[in-house]
PDB file of C-alpha atoms in Angstrom:
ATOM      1  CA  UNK A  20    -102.334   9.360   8.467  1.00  0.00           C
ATOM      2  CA  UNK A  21    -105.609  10.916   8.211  1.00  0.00           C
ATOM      3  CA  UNK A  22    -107.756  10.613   4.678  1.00  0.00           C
ATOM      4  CA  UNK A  23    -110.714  11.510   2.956  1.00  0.00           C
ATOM      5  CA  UNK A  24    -112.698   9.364   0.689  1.00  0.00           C
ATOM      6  CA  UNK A  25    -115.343  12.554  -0.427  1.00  0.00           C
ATOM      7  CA  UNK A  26    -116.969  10.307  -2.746  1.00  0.00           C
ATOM      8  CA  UNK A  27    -118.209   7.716  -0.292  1.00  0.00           C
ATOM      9  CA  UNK A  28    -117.966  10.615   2.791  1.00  0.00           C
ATOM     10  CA  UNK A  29    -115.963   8.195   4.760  1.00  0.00           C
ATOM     11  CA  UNK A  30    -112.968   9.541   6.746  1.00  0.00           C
ATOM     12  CA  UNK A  31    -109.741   7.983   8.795  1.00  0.00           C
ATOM     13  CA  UNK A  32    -109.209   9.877  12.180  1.00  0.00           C
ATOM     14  CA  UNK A  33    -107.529   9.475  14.801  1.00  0.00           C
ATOM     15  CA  UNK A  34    -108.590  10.637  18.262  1.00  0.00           C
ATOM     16  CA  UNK A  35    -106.190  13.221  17.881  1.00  0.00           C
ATOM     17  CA  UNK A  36    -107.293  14.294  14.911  1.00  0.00           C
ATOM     18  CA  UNK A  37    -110.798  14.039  16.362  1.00  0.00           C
ATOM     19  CA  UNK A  38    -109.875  16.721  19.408  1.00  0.00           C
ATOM     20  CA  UNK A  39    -108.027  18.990  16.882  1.00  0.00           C
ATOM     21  CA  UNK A  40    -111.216  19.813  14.478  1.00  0.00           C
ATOM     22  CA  UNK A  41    -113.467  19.773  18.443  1.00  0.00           C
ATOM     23  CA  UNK A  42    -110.793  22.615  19.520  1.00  0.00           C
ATOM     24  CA  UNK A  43    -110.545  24.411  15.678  1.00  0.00           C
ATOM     25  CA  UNK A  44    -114.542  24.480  15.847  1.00  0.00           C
ATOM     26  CA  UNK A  45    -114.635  25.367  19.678  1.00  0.00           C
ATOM     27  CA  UNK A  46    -111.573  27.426  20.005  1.00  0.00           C
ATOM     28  CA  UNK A  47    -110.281  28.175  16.926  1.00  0.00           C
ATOM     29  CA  UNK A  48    -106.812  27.173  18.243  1.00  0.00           C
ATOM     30  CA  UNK A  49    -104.723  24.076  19.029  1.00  0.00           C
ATOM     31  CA  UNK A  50    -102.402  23.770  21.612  1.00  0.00           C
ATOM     32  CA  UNK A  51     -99.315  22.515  20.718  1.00  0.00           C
ATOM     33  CA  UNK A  52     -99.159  19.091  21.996  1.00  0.00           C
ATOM     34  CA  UNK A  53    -101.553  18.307  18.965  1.00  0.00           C
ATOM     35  CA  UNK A  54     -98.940  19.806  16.457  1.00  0.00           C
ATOM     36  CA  UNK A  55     -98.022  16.778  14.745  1.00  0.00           C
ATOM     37  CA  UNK A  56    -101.706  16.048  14.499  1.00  0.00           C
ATOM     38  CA  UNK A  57    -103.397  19.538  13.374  1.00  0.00           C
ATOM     39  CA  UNK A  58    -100.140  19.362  10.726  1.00  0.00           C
ATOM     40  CA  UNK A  59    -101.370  15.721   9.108  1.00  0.00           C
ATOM     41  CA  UNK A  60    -105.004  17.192   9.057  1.00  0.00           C
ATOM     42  CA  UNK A  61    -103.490  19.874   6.590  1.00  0.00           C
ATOM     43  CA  UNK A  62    -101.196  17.201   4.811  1.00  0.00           C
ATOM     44  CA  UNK A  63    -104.363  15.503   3.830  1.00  0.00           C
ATOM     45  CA  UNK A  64    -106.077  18.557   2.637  1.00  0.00           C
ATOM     46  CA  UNK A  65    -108.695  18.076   5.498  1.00  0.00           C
ATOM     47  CA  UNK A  66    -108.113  21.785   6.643  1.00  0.00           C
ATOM     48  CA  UNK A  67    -106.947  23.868   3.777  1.00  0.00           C
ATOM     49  CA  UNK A  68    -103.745  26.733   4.305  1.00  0.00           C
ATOM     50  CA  UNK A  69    -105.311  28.602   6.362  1.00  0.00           C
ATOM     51  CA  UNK A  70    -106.548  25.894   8.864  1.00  0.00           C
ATOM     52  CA  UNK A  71    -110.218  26.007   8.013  1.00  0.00           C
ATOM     53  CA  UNK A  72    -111.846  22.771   7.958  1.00  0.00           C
ATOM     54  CA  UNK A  73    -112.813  21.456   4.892  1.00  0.00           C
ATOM     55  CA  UNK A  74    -116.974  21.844   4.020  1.00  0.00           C
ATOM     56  CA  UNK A  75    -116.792  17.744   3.459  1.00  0.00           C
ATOM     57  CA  UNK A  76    -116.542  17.630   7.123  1.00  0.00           C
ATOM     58  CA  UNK A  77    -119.103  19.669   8.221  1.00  0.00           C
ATOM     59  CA  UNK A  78    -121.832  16.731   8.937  1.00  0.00           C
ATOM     60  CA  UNK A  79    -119.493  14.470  11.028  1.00  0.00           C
ATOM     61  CA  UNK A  80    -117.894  17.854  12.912  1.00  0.00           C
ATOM     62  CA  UNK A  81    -120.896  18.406  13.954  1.00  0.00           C
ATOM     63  CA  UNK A  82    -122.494  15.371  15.092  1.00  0.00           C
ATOM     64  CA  UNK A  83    -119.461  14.509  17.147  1.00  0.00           C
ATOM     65  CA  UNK A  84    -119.880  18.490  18.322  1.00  0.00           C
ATOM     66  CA  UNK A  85    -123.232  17.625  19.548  1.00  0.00           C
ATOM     67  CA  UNK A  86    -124.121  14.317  20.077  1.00  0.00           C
ATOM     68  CA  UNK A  87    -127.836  12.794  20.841  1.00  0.00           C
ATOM     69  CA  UNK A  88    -126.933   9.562  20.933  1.00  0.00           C
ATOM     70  CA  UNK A  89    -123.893   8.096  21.703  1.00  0.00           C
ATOM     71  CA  UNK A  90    -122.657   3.939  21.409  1.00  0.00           C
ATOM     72  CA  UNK A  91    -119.298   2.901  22.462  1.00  0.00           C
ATOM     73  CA  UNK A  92    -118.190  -1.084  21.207  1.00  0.00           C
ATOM     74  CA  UNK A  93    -115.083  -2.414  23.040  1.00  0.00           C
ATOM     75  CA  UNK A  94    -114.053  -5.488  21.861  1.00  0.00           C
ATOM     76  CA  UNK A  95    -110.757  -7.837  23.726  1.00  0.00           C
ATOM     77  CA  UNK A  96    -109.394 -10.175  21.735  1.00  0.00           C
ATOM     78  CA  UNK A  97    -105.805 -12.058  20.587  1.00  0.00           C
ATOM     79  CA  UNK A  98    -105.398  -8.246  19.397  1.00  0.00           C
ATOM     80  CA  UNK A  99    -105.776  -6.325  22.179  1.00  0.00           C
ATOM     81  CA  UNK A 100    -108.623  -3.967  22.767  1.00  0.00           C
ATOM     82  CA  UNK A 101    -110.981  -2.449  19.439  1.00  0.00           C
ATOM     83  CA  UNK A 102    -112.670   0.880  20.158  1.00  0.00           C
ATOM     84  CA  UNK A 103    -115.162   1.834  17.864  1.00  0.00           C
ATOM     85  CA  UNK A 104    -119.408   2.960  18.231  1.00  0.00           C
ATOM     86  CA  UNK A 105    -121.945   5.182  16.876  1.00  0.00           C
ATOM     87  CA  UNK A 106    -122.846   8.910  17.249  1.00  0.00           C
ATOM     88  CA  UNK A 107    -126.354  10.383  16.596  1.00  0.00           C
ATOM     89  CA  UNK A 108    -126.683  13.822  16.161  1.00  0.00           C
ATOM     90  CA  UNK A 109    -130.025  15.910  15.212  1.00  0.00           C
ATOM     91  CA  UNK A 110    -128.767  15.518  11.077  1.00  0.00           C
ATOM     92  CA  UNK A 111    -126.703  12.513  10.946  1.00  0.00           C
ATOM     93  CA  UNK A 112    -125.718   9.633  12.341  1.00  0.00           C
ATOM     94  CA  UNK A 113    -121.485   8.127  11.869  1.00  0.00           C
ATOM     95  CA  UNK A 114    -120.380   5.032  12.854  1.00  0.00           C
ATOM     96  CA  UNK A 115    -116.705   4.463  13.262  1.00  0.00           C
ATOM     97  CA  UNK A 116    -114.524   1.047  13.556  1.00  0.00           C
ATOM     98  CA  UNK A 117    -110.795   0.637  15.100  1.00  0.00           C
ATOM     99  CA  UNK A 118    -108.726  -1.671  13.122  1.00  0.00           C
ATOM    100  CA  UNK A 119    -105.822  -3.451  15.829  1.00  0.00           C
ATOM    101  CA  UNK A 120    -103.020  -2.002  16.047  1.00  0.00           C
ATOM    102  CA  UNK A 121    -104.140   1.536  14.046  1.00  0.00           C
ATOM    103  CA  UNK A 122    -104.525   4.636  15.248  1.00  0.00           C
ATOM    104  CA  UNK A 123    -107.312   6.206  13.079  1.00  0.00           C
ATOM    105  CA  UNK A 124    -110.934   4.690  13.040  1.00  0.00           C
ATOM    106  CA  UNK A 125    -113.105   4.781   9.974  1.00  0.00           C
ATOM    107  CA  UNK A 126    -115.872   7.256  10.371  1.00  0.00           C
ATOM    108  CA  UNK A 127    -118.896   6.591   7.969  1.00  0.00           C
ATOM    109  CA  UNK A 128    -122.512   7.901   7.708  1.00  0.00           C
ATOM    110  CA  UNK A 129    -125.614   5.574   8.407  1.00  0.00           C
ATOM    111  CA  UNK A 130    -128.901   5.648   8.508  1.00  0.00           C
ATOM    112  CA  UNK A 131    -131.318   4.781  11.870  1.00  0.00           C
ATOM    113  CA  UNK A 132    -132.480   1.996  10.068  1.00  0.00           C
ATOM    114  CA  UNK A 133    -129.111   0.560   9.843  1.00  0.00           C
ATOM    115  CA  UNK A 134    -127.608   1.559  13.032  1.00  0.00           C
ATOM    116  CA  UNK A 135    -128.523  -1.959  14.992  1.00  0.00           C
ATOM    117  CA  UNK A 136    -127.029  -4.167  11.969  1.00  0.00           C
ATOM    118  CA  UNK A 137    -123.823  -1.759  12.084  1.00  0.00           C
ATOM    119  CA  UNK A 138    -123.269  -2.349  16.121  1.00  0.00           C
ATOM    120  CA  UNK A 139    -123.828  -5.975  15.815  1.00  0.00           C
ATOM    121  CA  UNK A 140    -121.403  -5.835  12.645  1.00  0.00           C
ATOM    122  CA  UNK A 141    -118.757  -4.247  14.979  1.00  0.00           C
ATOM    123  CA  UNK A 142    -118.905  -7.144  17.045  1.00  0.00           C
ATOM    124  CA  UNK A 143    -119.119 -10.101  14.464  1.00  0.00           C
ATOM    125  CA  UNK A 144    -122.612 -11.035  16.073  1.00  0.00           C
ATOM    126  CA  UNK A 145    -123.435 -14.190  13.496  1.00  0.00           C
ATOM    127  CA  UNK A 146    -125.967 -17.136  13.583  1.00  0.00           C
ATOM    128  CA  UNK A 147    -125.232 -19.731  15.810  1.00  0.00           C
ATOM    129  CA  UNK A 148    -122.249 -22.814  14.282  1.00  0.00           C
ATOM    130  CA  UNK A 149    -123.750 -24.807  17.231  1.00  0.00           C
ATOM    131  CA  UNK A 150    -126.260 -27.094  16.235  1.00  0.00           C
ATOM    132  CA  UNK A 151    -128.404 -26.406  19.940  1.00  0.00           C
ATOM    133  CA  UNK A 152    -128.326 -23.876  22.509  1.00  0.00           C
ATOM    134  CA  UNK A 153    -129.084 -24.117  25.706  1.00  0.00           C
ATOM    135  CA  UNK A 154    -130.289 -20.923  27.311  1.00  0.00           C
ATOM    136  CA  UNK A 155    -130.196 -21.968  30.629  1.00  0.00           C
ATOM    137  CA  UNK A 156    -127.089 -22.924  31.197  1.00  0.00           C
ATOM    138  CA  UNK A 157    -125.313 -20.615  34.062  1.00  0.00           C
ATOM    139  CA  UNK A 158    -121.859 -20.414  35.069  1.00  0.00           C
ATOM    140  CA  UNK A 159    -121.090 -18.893  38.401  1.00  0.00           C
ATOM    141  CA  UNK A 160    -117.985 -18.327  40.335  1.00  0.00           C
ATOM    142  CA  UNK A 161    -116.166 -14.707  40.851  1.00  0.00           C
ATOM    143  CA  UNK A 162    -114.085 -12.008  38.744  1.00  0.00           C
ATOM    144  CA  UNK A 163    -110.876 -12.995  40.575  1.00  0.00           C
ATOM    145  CA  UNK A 164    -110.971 -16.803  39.578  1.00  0.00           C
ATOM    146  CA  UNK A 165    -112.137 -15.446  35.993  1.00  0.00           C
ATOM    147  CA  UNK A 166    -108.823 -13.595  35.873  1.00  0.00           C
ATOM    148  CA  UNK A 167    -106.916 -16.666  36.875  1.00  0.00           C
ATOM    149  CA  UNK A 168    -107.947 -18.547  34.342  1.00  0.00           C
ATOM    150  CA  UNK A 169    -106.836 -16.318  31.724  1.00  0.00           C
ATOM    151  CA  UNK A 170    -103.949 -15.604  33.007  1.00  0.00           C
ATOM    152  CA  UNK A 171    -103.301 -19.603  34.027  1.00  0.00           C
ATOM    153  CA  UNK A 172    -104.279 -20.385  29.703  1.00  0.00           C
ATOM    154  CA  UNK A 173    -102.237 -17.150  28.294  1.00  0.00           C
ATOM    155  CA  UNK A 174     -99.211 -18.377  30.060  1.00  0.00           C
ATOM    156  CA  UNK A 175     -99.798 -21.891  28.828  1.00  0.00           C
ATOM    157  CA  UNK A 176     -99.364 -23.582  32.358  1.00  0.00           C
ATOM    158  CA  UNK A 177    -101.748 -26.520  31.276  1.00  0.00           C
ATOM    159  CA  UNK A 178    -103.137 -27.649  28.083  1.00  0.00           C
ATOM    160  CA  UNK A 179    -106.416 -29.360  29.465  1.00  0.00           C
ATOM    161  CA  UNK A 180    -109.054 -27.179  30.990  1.00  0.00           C
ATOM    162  CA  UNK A 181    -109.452 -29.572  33.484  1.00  0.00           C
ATOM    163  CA  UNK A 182    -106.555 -28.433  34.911  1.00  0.00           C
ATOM    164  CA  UNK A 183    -106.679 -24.857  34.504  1.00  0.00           C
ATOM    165  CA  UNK A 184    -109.979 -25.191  36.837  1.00  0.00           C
ATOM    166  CA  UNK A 185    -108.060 -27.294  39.447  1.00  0.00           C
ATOM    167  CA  UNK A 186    -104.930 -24.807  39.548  1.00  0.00           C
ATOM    168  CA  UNK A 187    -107.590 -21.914  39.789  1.00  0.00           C
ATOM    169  CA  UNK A 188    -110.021 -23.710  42.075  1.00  0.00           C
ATOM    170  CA  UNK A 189    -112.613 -22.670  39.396  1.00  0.00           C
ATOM    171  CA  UNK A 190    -115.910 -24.790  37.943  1.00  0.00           C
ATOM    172  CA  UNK A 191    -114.463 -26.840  35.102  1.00  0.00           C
ATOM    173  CA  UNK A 192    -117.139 -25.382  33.234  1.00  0.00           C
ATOM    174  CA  UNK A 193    -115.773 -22.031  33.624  1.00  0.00           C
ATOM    175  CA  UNK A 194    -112.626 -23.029  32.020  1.00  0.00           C
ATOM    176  CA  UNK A 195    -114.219 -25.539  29.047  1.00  0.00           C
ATOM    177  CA  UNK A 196    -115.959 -22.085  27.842  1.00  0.00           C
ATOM    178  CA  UNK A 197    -112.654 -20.248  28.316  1.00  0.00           C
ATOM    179  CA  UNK A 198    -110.598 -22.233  26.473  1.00  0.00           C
ATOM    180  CA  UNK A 199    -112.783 -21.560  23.132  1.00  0.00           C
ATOM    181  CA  UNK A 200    -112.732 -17.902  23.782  1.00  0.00           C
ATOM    182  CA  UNK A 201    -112.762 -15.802  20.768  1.00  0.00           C
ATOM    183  CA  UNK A 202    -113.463 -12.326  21.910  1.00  0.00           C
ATOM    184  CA  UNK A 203    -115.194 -10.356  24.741  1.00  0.00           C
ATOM    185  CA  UNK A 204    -117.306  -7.547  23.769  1.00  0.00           C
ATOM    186  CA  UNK A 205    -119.486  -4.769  25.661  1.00  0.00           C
ATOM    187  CA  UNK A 206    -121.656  -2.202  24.112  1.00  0.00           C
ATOM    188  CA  UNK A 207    -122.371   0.875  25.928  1.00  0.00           C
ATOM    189  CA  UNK A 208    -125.177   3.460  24.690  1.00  0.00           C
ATOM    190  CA  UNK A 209    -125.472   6.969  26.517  1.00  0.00           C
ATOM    191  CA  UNK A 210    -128.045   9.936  25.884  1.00  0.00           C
ATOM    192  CA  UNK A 211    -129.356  12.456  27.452  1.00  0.00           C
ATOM    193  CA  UNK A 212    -133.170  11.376  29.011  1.00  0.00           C
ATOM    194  CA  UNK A 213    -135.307   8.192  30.283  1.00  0.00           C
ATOM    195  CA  UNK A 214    -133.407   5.008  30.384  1.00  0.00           C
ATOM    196  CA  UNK A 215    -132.649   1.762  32.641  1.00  0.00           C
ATOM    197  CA  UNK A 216    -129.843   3.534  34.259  1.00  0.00           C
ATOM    198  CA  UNK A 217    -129.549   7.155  35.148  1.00  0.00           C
ATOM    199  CA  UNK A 218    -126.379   9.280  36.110  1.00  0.00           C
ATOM    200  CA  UNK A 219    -125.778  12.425  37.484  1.00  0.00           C
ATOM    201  CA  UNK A 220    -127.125  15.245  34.519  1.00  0.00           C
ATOM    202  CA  UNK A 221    -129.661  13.164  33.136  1.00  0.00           C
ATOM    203  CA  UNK A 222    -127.270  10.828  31.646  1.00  0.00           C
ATOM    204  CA  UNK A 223    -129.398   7.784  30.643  1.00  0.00           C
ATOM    205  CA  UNK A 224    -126.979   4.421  29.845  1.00  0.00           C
ATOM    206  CA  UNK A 225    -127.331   0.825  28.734  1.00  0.00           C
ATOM    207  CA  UNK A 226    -125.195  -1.679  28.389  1.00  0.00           C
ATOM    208  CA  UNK A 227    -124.382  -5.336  28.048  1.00  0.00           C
ATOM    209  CA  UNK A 228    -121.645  -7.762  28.166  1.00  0.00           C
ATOM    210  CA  UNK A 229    -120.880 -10.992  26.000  1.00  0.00           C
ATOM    211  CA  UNK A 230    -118.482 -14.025  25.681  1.00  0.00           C
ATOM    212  CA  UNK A 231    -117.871 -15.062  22.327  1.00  0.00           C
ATOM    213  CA  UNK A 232    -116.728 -18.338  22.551  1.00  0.00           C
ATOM    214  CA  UNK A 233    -116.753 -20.251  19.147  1.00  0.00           C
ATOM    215  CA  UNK A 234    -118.102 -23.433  19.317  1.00  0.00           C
ATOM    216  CA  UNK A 235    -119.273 -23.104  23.194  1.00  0.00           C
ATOM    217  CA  UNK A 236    -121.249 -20.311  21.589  1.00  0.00           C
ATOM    218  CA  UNK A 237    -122.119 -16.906  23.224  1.00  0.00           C
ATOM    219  CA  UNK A 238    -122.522 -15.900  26.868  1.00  0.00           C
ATOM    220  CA  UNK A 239    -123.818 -13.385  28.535  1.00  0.00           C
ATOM    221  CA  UNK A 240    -122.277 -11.735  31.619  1.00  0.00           C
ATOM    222  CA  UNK A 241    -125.162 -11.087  33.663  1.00  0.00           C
ATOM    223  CA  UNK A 242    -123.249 -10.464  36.971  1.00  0.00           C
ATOM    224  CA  UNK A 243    -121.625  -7.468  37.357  1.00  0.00           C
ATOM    225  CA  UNK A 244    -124.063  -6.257  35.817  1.00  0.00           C
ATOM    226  CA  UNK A 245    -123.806  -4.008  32.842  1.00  0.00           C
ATOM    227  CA  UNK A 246    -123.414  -0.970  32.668  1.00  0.00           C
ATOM    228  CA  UNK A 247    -120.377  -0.974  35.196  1.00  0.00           C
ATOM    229  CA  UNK A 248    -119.117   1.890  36.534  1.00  0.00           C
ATOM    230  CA  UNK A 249    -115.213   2.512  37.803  1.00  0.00           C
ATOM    231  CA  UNK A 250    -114.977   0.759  41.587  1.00  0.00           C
ATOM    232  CA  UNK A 251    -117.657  -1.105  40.979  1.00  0.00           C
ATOM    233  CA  UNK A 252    -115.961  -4.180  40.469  1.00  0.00           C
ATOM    234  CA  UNK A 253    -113.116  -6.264  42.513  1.00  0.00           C
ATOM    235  CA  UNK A 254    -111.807  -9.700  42.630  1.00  0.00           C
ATOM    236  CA  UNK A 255    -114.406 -10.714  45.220  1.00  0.00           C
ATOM    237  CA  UNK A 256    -117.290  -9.899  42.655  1.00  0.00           C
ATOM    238  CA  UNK A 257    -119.871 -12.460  41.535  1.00  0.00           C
ATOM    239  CA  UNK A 258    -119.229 -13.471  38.240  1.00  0.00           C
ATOM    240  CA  UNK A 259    -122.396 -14.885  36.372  1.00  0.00           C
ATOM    241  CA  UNK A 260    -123.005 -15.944  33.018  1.00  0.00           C
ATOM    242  CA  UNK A 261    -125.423 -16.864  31.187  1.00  0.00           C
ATOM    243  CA  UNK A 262    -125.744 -19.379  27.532  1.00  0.00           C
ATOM    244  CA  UNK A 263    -127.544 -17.236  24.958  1.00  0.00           C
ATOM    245  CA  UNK A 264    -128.215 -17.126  21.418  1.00  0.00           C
ATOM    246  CA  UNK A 265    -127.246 -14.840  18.206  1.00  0.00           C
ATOM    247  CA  UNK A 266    -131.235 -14.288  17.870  1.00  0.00           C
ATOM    248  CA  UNK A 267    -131.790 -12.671  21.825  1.00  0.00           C
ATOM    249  CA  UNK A 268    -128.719 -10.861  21.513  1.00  0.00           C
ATOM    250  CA  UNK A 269    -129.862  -9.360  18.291  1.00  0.00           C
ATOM    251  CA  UNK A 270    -132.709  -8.364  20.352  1.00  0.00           C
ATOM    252  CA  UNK A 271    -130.294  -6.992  23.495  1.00  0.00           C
ATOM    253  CA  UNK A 272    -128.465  -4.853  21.026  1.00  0.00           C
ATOM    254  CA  UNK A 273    -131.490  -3.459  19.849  1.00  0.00           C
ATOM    255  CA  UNK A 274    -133.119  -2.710  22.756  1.00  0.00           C
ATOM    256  CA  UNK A 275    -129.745  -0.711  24.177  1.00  0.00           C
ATOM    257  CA  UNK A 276    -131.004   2.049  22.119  1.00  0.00           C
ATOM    258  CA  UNK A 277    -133.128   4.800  23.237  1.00  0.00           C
ATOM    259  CA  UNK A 278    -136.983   5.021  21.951  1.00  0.00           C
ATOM    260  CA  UNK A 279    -138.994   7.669  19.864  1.00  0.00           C
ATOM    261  CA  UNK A 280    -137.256  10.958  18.485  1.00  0.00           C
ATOM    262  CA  UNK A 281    -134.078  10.829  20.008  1.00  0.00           C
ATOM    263  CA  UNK A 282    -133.127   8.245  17.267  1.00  0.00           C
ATOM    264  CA  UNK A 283    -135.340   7.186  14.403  1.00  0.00           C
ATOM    265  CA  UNK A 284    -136.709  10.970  13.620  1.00  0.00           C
ATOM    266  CA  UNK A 285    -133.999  12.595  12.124  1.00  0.00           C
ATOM    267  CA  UNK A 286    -135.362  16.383  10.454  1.00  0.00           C
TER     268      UNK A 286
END
């Protein structure tokens, strides 16, 4: 169910719910397929007996209306797959986290100053437990033998990695690092303007990819390369990673985000 906490302006939503106050705003009807949804908005006394949308909810209505700046966090892990990001509009910037298994996402207001602590919150980004990293370690093989690894250690087929790698015909290392898995993570930040990577309508996007892998500590996926686009990507791909550290990936997640006004001068 949806809520409202009005003293802390912190909401649950779905992504139903999210698409019903879009089309009430937009359209000023919902179609019925989000019934069930547009009828729990009212249940929580988000939108009041005659459907209008409560004034609570005007600064995250219209950020998500019109979005500046927007950062997507996917997280994989024992769970399944987290959604949850960031959007910056010209007044206000909400982050919102998926809890597994829920429907709704908590949607809460932050400031710019915050917004890189927030993302690498999302994604449990913590100080090395390992007493020595070694940047330069690089594992190399491709996306299909990545995929049989997993699959080979979620079925349980072996217990050492060892054989994992044999079975898989993959670098031993590959599967040591694998078998310590935590999580994977990718953060994705869009917005209209310059950036490293351009799409069609001036769609500027940056991205990056990481292993968290407990004790083997983090790694980043260099190859594909990040951001990845659909049918990019196929079991014959190069898979690269790379050993890193909490501190540069601090500095990764800070420099996905745009520069100048589009962020850090709100009016």
């Amino acid at each position: 169910m949806p809520s409202l906490d009005a003293a802390r302006r912190r909401l649950r939503l779905s992504d139903s719910h999210v698409s019903v106050l879009g089309l009430l705003v937009e359209e000023g009807q919902v179609p019925a397929e989000l019934d069930h949804a547009h009828n729990e908005l009212r249940e929580a006394g988000i939108l009041d007996a005659e459907g209008k949308i409560s004034a609570d909810l005007y600064p995250l209505v219209a950020t998500l209306m019109e979005p500046r700046v927007i950062a997507r966090v996917e997280m994989t892990g024992p769970q399944g797959v987290t959604s949850s990001g960031a959007v910056v509009g010209d007044d206000f910037i909400f982050t919102h986290e998926n809890w597994p298994g829920e429907a709704e996402s908590e949607y809460v207001p932050a400031e710019p100053e915050t917004l890189v602590w927030a993302l690498a919150r999302m994604v449990d980004l913590h100080r090395d437990f390992t007493a020595e990293v070694d940047s330069g370690e690089v594992i190399a093989s491709t996306m299909g033998t990545l995929d049989d690894v997993l699959e080979r250690m979620e079925a349980g087929e072996y217990e050492e990695p060892e054989a994992v790698a044999e079975a898989a015909g993959a670098p031993v290392r590959l599967a040591e690092v694998l078998a310590q898995l935590n999580c994977m993570w990718r953060i994705t930040v869009a917005w209209q303007g310059e950036g490293p990577t351009r799409r069609s309508g001036g769609l500027a996007v940056s991205a990056l990819a990481v292993w968290d892998c407990g004790l083997e500590g983090y790694w980043l996926r260099e190859l594909p390369a990040e951001p990845v686009f659909e049918g990019q990507v196929d079991a014959g791909s190069e898979l690269r990673v790379r050993r890193t550290s909490a501190k540069e990936l601090w500095q990764m997640v800070t420099d996905l985000l745009p520069d100048g006004p589009q962020l850090f001068e709100t009016p």
